Amino acid sequence: MSYTGDGRLPVIYVRGFAGGRGGINNAVADPFYGFNEGSVQVRVVDSVRPQFHQFESPLLRLMIDHQYQLLVEGNQAAYLQNKADGAIPAATIWVHRFYDAYATDMVEGAPDFSIESASKKLFEMVQLVRRRTGAPRVFLVAHSMGGLVVRGMLQRVIPDLRGADGTPLAAEDFVDRVFTYATPHGGIEFDFGFGLVEKLRDTLGVQGADIFGPRRMREYLTPTTAPAPEGAFTATALPQGGFPRERFFCLVGTNASDYDVALGLSARAVGPRSDGLVQIDNAYLEGTPRAFVHRSHSGRYGIVNSEEGYQNLRRFLFGDLEVTADLTGLQLPGNEKDDTVWQLESQMSIRGLPVVLHEQSAAHLCPIQIERPKNKDDATRPVPLVRTYLSSKATRPDDPLTGEKSTTMRHVLRLRLLSLRKSGGLLSFLDHLEQAEDWSDVLVVDIEMRKDAAPRTWAAWGSQITGALRDWAPDPETTAPLRDEEAAPGVWRACVAVPDAARELLGEGAAVTIQVQGRATLDRPVPV
């Protein structure tokens, strides 16, 4: 068998919606269905000359950074069919070319596209790739509708099948992790028409777009062997007992203005709170890890061909540590009768990366809405800020001062709290100061990974650091690391209290709670 147990499982890419026959014919002309597309951005370095940032494509970066192979020899599907079991390396990239069977340029009398058929063919490919590589499972990476093809396989195709003992097959036995770019998990809705446009689309099925409506989604996301679910169908909810939520990552785009398909009509139809095609609230599944990036659905500034997308992808697929940060103990002024609306912005940067990995902001129409407890004595629920992944074995960037490899992973979490006042149920701007925050600060966190020992973490608020953030360096000899407050093995947790000056506004017990824990798979045990 070719699998070495190093965590590099086969990657299968599933592309998005192509539209009618013309779009399908154009899609099949691309050898890698768009996974090979890169981009060039401009960054202003000084007043004289801008500097280009060249992103090669997620396909090439997986080959460069993680030594994946792209095996074609004229036809990937034929290559797989012609090899013996265990003859192909596991660290390989495969493209599910499901549209080929529906392209009139390739098949005479080609049938109409069926998402159920695409999901069934995907499972056949997953099984074949597992046999040929000897890998226990695969990674699935999908863009847009491709994520619905994946879910059709996980929620309908596999549960409909039975093993030799007659019990239903488990999707997690075949798929390790799923990463979706801008998938309309909740369907595609429009910002006008009060639902009439969606009903017309779903009734007529123009160019097969009814697959983004609730009736068709319920069909291809529900097993035929299971009783019909009671009550309303919620497309963004993964079924209980099905594929684990923690193995699903949803990358959400927040840039509608740069999506120029149909001369910008699509972006105007779905509204500004979207990536130009998928509304923000429909682009993720309930309870799953996610990140928000200011990218459009596709095109020059598309989410797939972006550095932000790739960096989230590689961390989720290969990271063996999960890091979460929550704002805890928050007690904002006022009471349940107060009509003030509180919004929190969060932004995460990582040392060595030229992009922001996660960003929720009012400017991008996706701030974190703070829910006030109904009663003053009620416990305040933690406010989730960010959830990301790290590799304990990843190469650290060079220290610019010493030229040596840094021993820590540095994250910077930017927080910004804003308030809006209501009057009679409407926003009041009588005392409003636009973009003037009530509180803002940055939390600098250094995580040091040590061999055969628990990680050590230091943290400091930017308002307490003199000089540039990049120059701050905790001295392990004189500065004590954060204390682990979690007794359970395999989990590390610590609280960083907000600065003294912020406690009157945020509450005496307000803090950012950081948790680091290992990610278990059948091949990689949880690190201590």
Coordinates of C-alpha atoms in Angstrom, one line a residue:
M1 CA 0.0 0.0 0.0
S2 CA 1.2 3.5 -0.8
Y3 CA -0.2 5.4 2.2
T4 CA 2.5 6.3 4.7
G5 CA 0.3 7.7 7.5
D6 CA 1.8 11.2 7.3
G7 CA -1.6 12.9 7.1
R8 CA -1.4 13.6 3.3
L9 CA -4.6 12.0 2.0
P10 CA -5.7 12.2 -1.6
V11 CA -7.5 15.4 -2.5
I12 CA -10.5 15.3 -4.8
Y13 CA -11.7 18.6 -6.2
V14 CA -15.4 19.2 -7.1
R15 CA -16.2 22.3 -9.1
G16 CA -19.3 24.5 -9.0
F17 CA -22.3 25.2 -11.2
A18 CA -21.7 25.8 -14.9
G19 CA -25.3 26.7 -15.9
G20 CA -26.8 25.4 -19.2
R21 CA -25.3 23.5 -22.0
G22 CA -23.0 26.3 -23.1
G23 CA -21.6 26.7 -19.7
I24 CA -21.1 22.9 -19.3
N25 CA -19.3 22.8 -22.6
N26 CA -17.0 25.6 -21.5
A27 CA -16.4 23.9 -18.2
V28 CA -15.2 20.6 -19.6
A29 CA -12.7 22.5 -21.8
D30 CA -10.7 23.3 -18.6
P31 CA -8.5 20.3 -17.7
F32 CA -8.7 20.9 -14.0
Y33 CA -12.2 22.5 -13.8
G34 CA -10.8 25.8 -12.4
F35 CA -8.7 24.5 -9.6
N36 CA -5.6 25.6 -11.6
E37 CA -6.6 29.2 -11.8
G38 CA -4.4 31.8 -10.0
S39 CA -4.4 35.5 -9.6
V40 CA -2.2 38.6 -9.4
Q41 CA -2.8 41.4 -6.9
V42 CA -1.2 44.7 -6.4
R43 CA 0.0 45.9 -3.0
V44 CA 1.2 49.5 -2.4
V45 CA 4.7 49.3 -0.8
D46 CA 5.7 52.9 -1.1
S47 CA 4.7 56.0 -3.1
V48 CA 6.9 55.1 -6.0
R49 CA 6.1 51.6 -7.2
P50 CA 3.4 49.1 -6.4
Q51 CA 4.4 45.5 -5.8
F52 CA 2.6 42.5 -7.3
H53 CA 1.5 39.5 -5.3
Q54 CA 1.3 36.4 -7.4
F55 CA -0.8 33.5 -6.3
E56 CA -0.1 30.4 -8.3
S57 CA -3.4 28.5 -7.7
P58 CA -4.4 26.1 -5.0
L59 CA -3.4 23.2 -7.2
L60 CA 0.1 24.3 -7.7
R61 CA 0.5 25.4 -4.0
L62 CA -0.5 22.0 -2.8
M63 CA 2.2 20.6 -5.1
I64 CA 4.8 23.1 -3.9
D65 CA 4.1 23.3 -0.2
H66 CA 3.0 19.7 0.5
Q67 CA 4.6 17.8 -2.4
Y68 CA 1.4 16.5 -3.8
Q69 CA 1.5 14.9 -7.3
L70 CA -0.8 15.6 -10.2
L71 CA -1.1 12.4 -12.2
V72 CA -2.8 12.7 -15.6
E73 CA -1.1 10.9 -18.5
G74 CA -3.8 12.1 -20.9
N75 CA -6.8 11.2 -18.7
Q76 CA -7.0 11.1 -15.0
A77 CA -10.0 8.8 -14.9
A78 CA -8.3 6.3 -17.3
Y79 CA -5.1 6.5 -15.3
L80 CA -6.9 5.5 -12.1
Q81 CA -8.7 2.6 -13.9
N82 CA -5.6 1.2 -15.4
K83 CA -3.5 1.1 -12.2
A84 CA -3.4 -1.7 -9.6
D85 CA -4.6 -1.3 -6.1
G86 CA -2.0 0.4 -3.9
A87 CA 0.1 1.4 -7.0
I88 CA -0.6 5.2 -6.7
P89 CA 0.8 7.6 -4.1
A90 CA -1.7 8.9 -1.6
A91 CA -0.5 12.5 -1.8
T92 CA -2.2 13.1 -5.1
I93 CA -4.8 15.5 -6.5
W94 CA -7.8 14.3 -8.5
V95 CA -10.6 16.3 -10.3
H96 CA -14.1 14.9 -10.3
R97 CA -15.0 15.7 -13.9
F98 CA -18.7 15.1 -13.4
Y99 CA -19.8 17.5 -16.1
D100 CA -18.1 15.5 -18.9
A101 CA -21.1 13.1 -19.2
Y102 CA -23.4 16.0 -19.8
A103 CA -21.4 18.0 -22.4
T104 CA -22.7 17.9 -25.9
D105 CA -19.2 18.6 -27.2
M106 CA -18.1 15.3 -25.8
V107 CA -21.2 13.0 -25.7
E108 CA -23.7 12.7 -28.5
G109 CA -27.2 13.0 -27.1
A110 CA -25.9 14.0 -23.7
P111 CA -28.6 13.8 -20.9
D112 CA -29.6 16.7 -18.7
F113 CA -27.3 17.3 -15.7
S114 CA -28.4 15.5 -12.4
I115 CA -26.9 16.4 -9.1
E116 CA -27.9 13.0 -7.7
S117 CA -25.9 11.3 -10.5
A118 CA -22.9 13.6 -9.8
S119 CA -23.0 12.6 -6.1
K120 CA -23.2 8.9 -7.0
K121 CA -20.3 9.2 -9.4
L122 CA -18.3 11.1 -6.8
F123 CA -18.7 8.2 -4.3
E124 CA -17.5 5.8 -7.0
M125 CA -14.4 8.0 -7.5
V126 CA -13.8 8.1 -3.8
Q127 CA -13.8 4.4 -3.5
L128 CA -11.5 4.0 -6.5
V129 CA -9.0 6.5 -5.3
R130 CA -8.9 4.8 -1.9
R131 CA -8.2 1.4 -3.5
R132 CA -5.6 2.7 -5.8
T133 CA -3.7 4.7 -3.2
G134 CA -4.3 2.5 -0.2
A135 CA -5.4 5.6 1.7
P136 CA -8.0 5.0 4.4
R137 CA -10.0 8.1 3.4
V138 CA -9.8 11.2 1.2
F139 CA -10.0 15.0 1.5
L140 CA -12.8 16.6 -0.5
V141 CA -12.4 20.2 -1.6
A142 CA -15.4 21.8 -3.3
H143 CA -16.4 25.2 -4.8
S144 CA -19.9 26.5 -4.9
M145 CA -22.4 23.8 -6.1
G146 CA -19.6 21.3 -5.7
G147 CA -20.2 21.4 -2.0
L148 CA -23.8 20.3 -2.6
V149 CA -22.6 17.4 -4.7
V150 CA -20.4 16.4 -1.8
R151 CA -23.2 16.7 0.7
G152 CA -25.5 14.7 -1.7
M153 CA -22.9 11.9 -1.4
L154 CA -22.5 12.2 2.4
Q155 CA -26.2 12.7 3.2
R156 CA -27.9 10.5 0.6
V157 CA -25.7 8.3 -1.5
I158 CA -23.7 6.7 1.3
P159 CA -26.5 6.4 3.9
D160 CA -28.6 4.6 1.3
L161 CA -26.0 1.8 1.0
R162 CA -25.5 -1.1 3.3
G163 CA -22.4 -3.0 4.3
A164 CA -22.0 -6.8 4.3
D165 CA -23.6 -7.0 7.7
G166 CA -26.6 -5.0 6.6
T167 CA -25.9 -1.9 8.5
P168 CA -25.7 1.6 6.8
L169 CA -22.3 2.7 5.6
A170 CA -20.7 5.7 7.5
A171 CA -19.5 8.6 5.5
E172 CA -16.6 9.3 7.9
D173 CA -15.2 5.9 7.0
F174 CA -14.6 7.2 3.4
V175 CA -14.0 11.0 3.8
D176 CA -11.6 12.5 6.4
R177 CA -12.4 16.2 5.9
V178 CA -14.5 18.5 3.7
F179 CA -13.6 22.1 2.7
T180 CA -16.1 24.2 0.8
Y181 CA -15.5 27.5 -0.9
A182 CA -18.6 29.7 -1.2
T183 CA -21.0 26.8 -1.3
P184 CA -24.7 27.8 -1.1
H185 CA -25.4 25.4 1.8
G186 CA -28.7 27.2 2.4
G187 CA -29.6 27.6 -1.2
I188 CA -29.5 30.8 -3.3
E189 CA -32.0 33.6 -2.4
F190 CA -32.6 37.0 -3.9
D191 CA -32.8 40.4 -2.2
F192 CA -36.0 41.4 -3.9
G193 CA -39.3 39.9 -4.9
F194 CA -40.4 38.6 -1.5
G195 CA -39.7 35.0 -2.5
L196 CA -41.6 35.2 -5.8
V197 CA -38.4 35.0 -7.9
E198 CA -37.2 31.9 -6.1
K199 CA -40.6 30.2 -6.6
L200 CA -40.5 31.0 -10.3
R201 CA -37.0 29.7 -10.6
D202 CA -37.9 26.5 -8.7
T203 CA -41.0 25.9 -10.8
L204 CA -39.5 26.5 -14.2
G205 CA -36.0 25.0 -13.4
V206 CA -34.3 27.5 -15.8
Q207 CA -30.9 26.0 -16.7
G208 CA -31.2 23.6 -13.8
A209 CA -31.0 26.3 -11.2
D210 CA -33.9 24.8 -9.2
I211 CA -31.2 22.7 -7.5
F212 CA -30.6 25.8 -5.3
G213 CA -34.2 25.8 -4.0
P214 CA -35.5 24.0 -0.9
R215 CA -37.6 21.4 -2.7
R216 CA -34.8 20.0 -4.8
M217 CA -32.3 20.4 -2.0
R218 CA -34.5 18.3 0.3
E219 CA -34.6 15.6 -2.4
Y220 CA -30.9 15.2 -3.0
L221 CA -29.9 15.7 0.7
T222 CA -32.3 13.2 2.2
P223 CA -31.7 9.4 2.1
T224 CA -34.3 7.5 0.1
T225 CA -34.2 4.7 2.8
A226 CA -35.0 7.0 5.7
P227 CA -38.5 8.2 6.6
A228 CA -39.4 11.6 5.4
P229 CA -38.2 14.2 8.0
E230 CA -40.9 15.9 9.9
G231 CA -41.4 19.7 9.9
A232 CA -39.6 22.3 7.9
F233 CA -36.4 21.3 6.0
T234 CA -33.3 23.2 7.1
A235 CA -30.7 22.9 4.4
T236 CA -27.9 24.4 6.5
A237 CA -28.3 21.7 9.2
L238 CA -26.2 18.5 8.9
P239 CA -28.3 15.5 10.1
Q240 CA -27.7 14.2 13.6
G241 CA -25.5 11.1 13.6
G242 CA -24.2 11.8 10.2
F243 CA -20.9 13.2 9.0
P244 CA -19.2 15.0 11.9
R245 CA -19.5 18.8 11.9
E246 CA -15.9 19.3 13.1
R247 CA -14.7 17.7 9.9
F248 CA -16.5 20.3 7.7
F249 CA -15.0 23.7 7.0
C250 CA -17.0 26.5 5.3
L251 CA -15.1 29.4 3.7
V252 CA -17.5 32.4 3.3
G253 CA -16.9 35.2 0.9
T254 CA -18.0 38.8 1.8
N255 CA -17.2 40.7 -1.4
A256 CA -20.2 41.2 -3.6
S257 CA -19.0 44.3 -5.5
D258 CA -16.2 42.4 -7.4
Y259 CA -18.5 39.7 -8.8
D260 CA -19.1 40.8 -12.4
V261 CA -21.0 37.8 -13.8
A262 CA -23.9 39.0 -16.0
L263 CA -22.6 42.5 -15.9
G264 CA -23.1 42.6 -12.1
L265 CA -26.8 41.7 -12.3
S266 CA -26.2 38.6 -10.1
A267 CA -24.6 40.7 -7.3
R268 CA -27.4 43.2 -7.4
A269 CA -30.0 40.4 -7.3
V270 CA -28.7 38.6 -4.2
G271 CA -27.8 41.8 -2.5
P272 CA -24.6 43.3 -1.0
R273 CA -24.5 41.0 2.0
S274 CA -23.1 38.2 -0.1
D275 CA -20.1 37.1 -2.3
G276 CA -22.0 38.2 -5.4
L277 CA -24.0 35.0 -5.8
V278 CA -24.4 33.4 -2.3
Q279 CA -25.7 35.3 0.6
I280 CA -23.4 35.2 3.7
D281 CA -25.8 33.4 5.9
N282 CA -26.4 30.7 3.3
A283 CA -22.7 30.0 2.8
Y284 CA -22.0 27.9 6.0
L285 CA -23.4 25.0 7.9
E286 CA -24.7 25.2 11.4
G287 CA -22.1 24.3 14.0
T288 CA -19.2 23.8 11.6
P289 CA -15.8 25.6 11.6
R290 CA -15.8 28.6 9.2
A291 CA -13.9 31.7 8.2
F292 CA -14.9 34.9 6.5
V293 CA -12.7 36.5 3.8
H294 CA -13.3 39.5 1.7
R295 CA -13.4 37.7 -1.7
S296 CA -16.1 37.3 -4.3
H297 CA -17.7 34.1 -5.5
S298 CA -15.4 33.7 -8.5
G299 CA -13.5 35.8 -11.1
R300 CA -10.4 37.8 -10.7
Y301 CA -11.0 38.4 -7.0
G302 CA -12.5 35.0 -6.5
I303 CA -12.4 33.0 -3.3
V304 CA -10.8 29.9 -4.8
N305 CA -7.9 31.6 -6.6
S306 CA -6.9 33.6 -3.5
E307 CA -4.2 33.4 -0.9
E308 CA -6.8 33.7 1.9
G309 CA -8.6 30.7 0.6
Y310 CA -5.6 28.5 0.2
Q311 CA -4.1 29.4 3.7
N312 CA -7.4 28.4 5.3
L313 CA -7.5 25.2 3.2
R314 CA -4.1 24.0 4.1
R315 CA -4.5 24.6 7.8
F316 CA -7.8 22.8 7.9
L317 CA -6.6 19.8 5.9
F318 CA -3.2 19.3 7.5
G319 CA -3.3 21.0 10.9
D320 CA -3.0 18.7 13.9
L321 CA -4.0 21.4 16.4
E322 CA -7.2 23.4 16.7
V323 CA -7.1 26.9 18.2
T324 CA -10.2 28.8 19.2
A325 CA -10.6 32.2 20.8
D326 CA -13.8 33.4 22.5
L327 CA -14.7 36.6 24.2
T328 CA -16.0 35.6 27.7
G329 CA -17.4 37.3 30.7
L330 CA -18.7 40.2 28.6
Q331 CA -21.1 42.5 30.5
L332 CA -21.9 45.5 28.4
P333 CA -23.6 48.6 29.9
G334 CA -27.3 49.0 29.9
N335 CA -30.2 46.6 30.5
E336 CA -32.8 44.6 28.6
K337 CA -34.8 47.8 27.9
D338 CA -31.8 49.5 26.3
D339 CA -32.1 49.8 22.5
T340 CA -28.4 49.9 21.9
V341 CA -27.1 47.5 19.2
W342 CA -23.6 46.2 19.8
Q343 CA -21.4 44.9 17.0
L344 CA -18.0 43.3 17.4
E345 CA -15.4 43.2 14.6
S346 CA -12.7 40.5 14.5
Q347 CA -9.7 40.1 12.3
M348 CA -6.9 37.5 12.5
S349 CA -3.5 37.7 11.0
I350 CA -0.6 35.2 11.3
R351 CA 3.1 36.1 11.1
G352 CA 4.6 35.3 7.8
L353 CA 1.3 35.5 5.7
P354 CA 0.6 38.5 3.4
V355 CA -3.2 38.2 3.9
V356 CA -5.8 38.3 6.7
L357 CA -7.0 34.8 7.4
H358 CA -10.4 35.7 8.8
E359 CA -12.3 39.0 9.0
Q360 CA -15.8 39.9 10.2
S361 CA -16.5 43.6 10.0
A362 CA -19.3 46.1 9.6
A363 CA -17.7 47.4 6.4
H364 CA -18.1 44.0 4.9
L365 CA -21.6 43.6 6.4
C366 CA -20.8 40.7 8.6
P367 CA -19.9 41.9 12.1
I368 CA -20.5 39.7 15.1
Q369 CA -23.8 40.7 16.6
I370 CA -23.7 40.8 20.4
E371 CA -26.8 39.3 22.0
R372 CA -27.6 40.8 25.4
P373 CA -28.9 38.4 28.1
K374 CA -32.6 38.8 28.7
N375 CA -32.0 39.1 32.4
K376 CA -29.1 40.8 34.2
D377 CA -28.3 37.7 36.3
D378 CA -28.2 35.3 33.3
A379 CA -24.8 34.0 32.4
T380 CA -23.3 35.7 29.4
R381 CA -22.7 33.3 26.6
P382 CA -19.1 33.3 25.1
V383 CA -18.8 35.2 21.9
P384 CA -16.9 33.1 19.3
L385 CA -14.1 35.1 17.7
V386 CA -12.1 32.8 15.6
R387 CA -11.4 29.1 15.0
T388 CA -8.2 28.1 13.2
Y389 CA -5.8 25.2 12.8
L390 CA -2.1 24.8 13.2
S391 CA 0.5 22.2 12.3
S392 CA 2.9 21.5 15.1
K393 CA 5.5 20.4 12.5
A394 CA 5.1 23.4 10.2
T395 CA 8.3 25.4 9.4
R396 CA 8.3 28.8 11.2
P397 CA 9.3 32.0 9.4
D398 CA 12.8 33.5 9.8
D399 CA 13.3 36.0 12.5
P400 CA 14.3 39.2 10.7
L401 CA 16.6 40.2 13.5
T402 CA 18.5 37.0 14.1
G403 CA 18.0 35.3 10.7
E404 CA 17.1 32.1 12.6
K405 CA 13.8 30.2 12.5
S406 CA 11.3 31.6 14.9
T407 CA 10.4 29.2 17.7
T408 CA 6.8 30.4 18.0
M409 CA 3.7 30.8 15.9
R410 CA 2.4 34.4 16.3
H411 CA -1.2 35.3 15.8
V412 CA -2.7 38.8 16.1
L413 CA -6.4 39.1 16.8
R414 CA -7.8 42.6 16.2
L415 CA -11.0 43.4 18.1
R416 CA -13.2 46.4 17.6
L417 CA -16.5 47.1 19.4
L418 CA -19.1 49.5 17.9
S419 CA -22.5 50.6 19.0
L420 CA -25.6 51.8 17.3
R421 CA -28.6 53.3 19.1
K422 CA -32.3 52.5 18.2
S423 CA -35.3 54.8 18.7
G424 CA -38.7 53.4 18.1
G425 CA -37.3 50.3 16.5
L426 CA -35.2 52.3 14.0
L427 CA -31.6 53.2 14.0
S428 CA -31.0 56.7 15.4
F429 CA -28.1 58.8 14.2
L430 CA -28.7 61.8 16.4
D431 CA -25.6 61.0 18.6
H432 CA -23.9 58.6 16.1
L433 CA -20.2 58.8 15.2
E434 CA -19.7 56.8 12.1
Q435 CA -16.8 54.3 12.3
A436 CA -15.8 55.6 15.8
E437 CA -15.4 52.5 17.9
D438 CA -16.2 52.4 21.6
W439 CA -13.2 50.1 22.1
S440 CA -10.5 48.5 20.0
D441 CA -7.3 46.7 20.6
V442 CA -5.1 43.9 19.3
L443 CA -4.1 40.7 21.1
V444 CA -0.7 39.3 20.2
V445 CA -0.4 35.6 21.0
D446 CA 2.8 33.6 20.6
I447 CA 2.4 29.8 20.7
E448 CA 5.6 27.7 21.2
M449 CA 5.5 24.1 20.3
R450 CA 7.9 21.8 22.2
K451 CA 8.9 18.3 21.5
D452 CA 7.5 15.8 24.1
A453 CA 6.0 18.7 26.1
A454 CA 2.9 20.8 26.2
P455 CA 2.9 24.0 24.2
R456 CA 3.7 27.3 25.9
T457 CA 1.8 30.5 25.1
W458 CA 2.4 34.2 25.8
A459 CA -0.1 37.0 25.1
A460 CA -0.1 40.8 25.3
W461 CA -2.5 43.5 24.3
G462 CA -1.2 46.0 21.7
S463 CA -2.1 48.9 23.9
Q464 CA 0.3 47.6 26.5
I465 CA 3.2 47.1 24.0
T466 CA 5.6 49.9 23.4
G467 CA 7.0 50.1 19.8
A468 CA 6.1 48.0 16.8
L469 CA 4.2 44.7 17.4
R470 CA 6.7 42.8 15.3
D471 CA 9.5 43.8 17.7
W472 CA 7.7 42.5 20.8
A473 CA 9.2 39.3 22.0
P474 CA 8.4 37.6 25.4
D475 CA 11.5 36.5 27.3
P476 CA 10.8 32.9 28.4
E477 CA 13.3 33.4 31.2
T478 CA 11.6 36.4 32.8
T479 CA 8.0 36.4 31.4
A480 CA 5.8 33.6 32.6
P481 CA 3.6 31.9 29.9
L482 CA -0.1 31.7 30.3
R483 CA -1.3 29.2 32.8
D484 CA -3.3 26.2 31.6
E485 CA -6.7 26.4 33.3
E486 CA -8.0 23.1 31.9
A487 CA -7.4 19.9 33.9
A488 CA -8.6 17.5 31.1
P489 CA -5.7 15.9 29.1
G490 CA -5.2 16.9 25.5
V491 CA -6.7 20.3 26.0
W492 CA -5.0 23.6 26.9
R493 CA -7.0 26.6 27.9
A494 CA -6.1 30.1 29.3
C495 CA -7.9 33.4 29.8
V496 CA -6.4 36.8 28.9
A497 CA -8.2 39.6 30.7
V498 CA -9.0 42.7 28.8
P499 CA -6.9 45.8 29.6
D500 CA -7.8 47.6 32.8
A501 CA -9.1 50.6 30.8
A502 CA -11.6 48.5 29.0
R503 CA -13.2 46.8 32.0
E504 CA -15.6 49.5 32.8
L505 CA -17.2 49.1 29.3
L506 CA -16.7 45.3 28.8
G507 CA -17.1 44.1 32.3
E508 CA -14.8 43.2 35.2
G509 CA -14.5 39.6 34.1
A510 CA -14.2 40.2 30.4
A511 CA -11.4 38.2 28.8
V512 CA -10.3 36.4 25.6
T513 CA -10.3 32.7 26.3
I514 CA -7.9 30.7 24.1
Q515 CA -8.1 27.0 23.8
V516 CA -5.7 24.6 22.0
Q517 CA -6.4 21.0 21.5
G518 CA -5.3 18.1 19.2
R519 CA -7.3 16.8 16.3
A520 CA -7.7 13.1 16.4
T521 CA -8.0 10.9 13.3
L522 CA -7.5 7.1 12.9
D523 CA -4.0 7.7 11.7
R524 CA -2.9 10.6 13.8
P525 CA -3.4 10.4 17.6
V526 CA -4.3 13.5 19.6
P527 CA -1.0 15.1 20.8
V528 CA -0.7 15.6 24.5

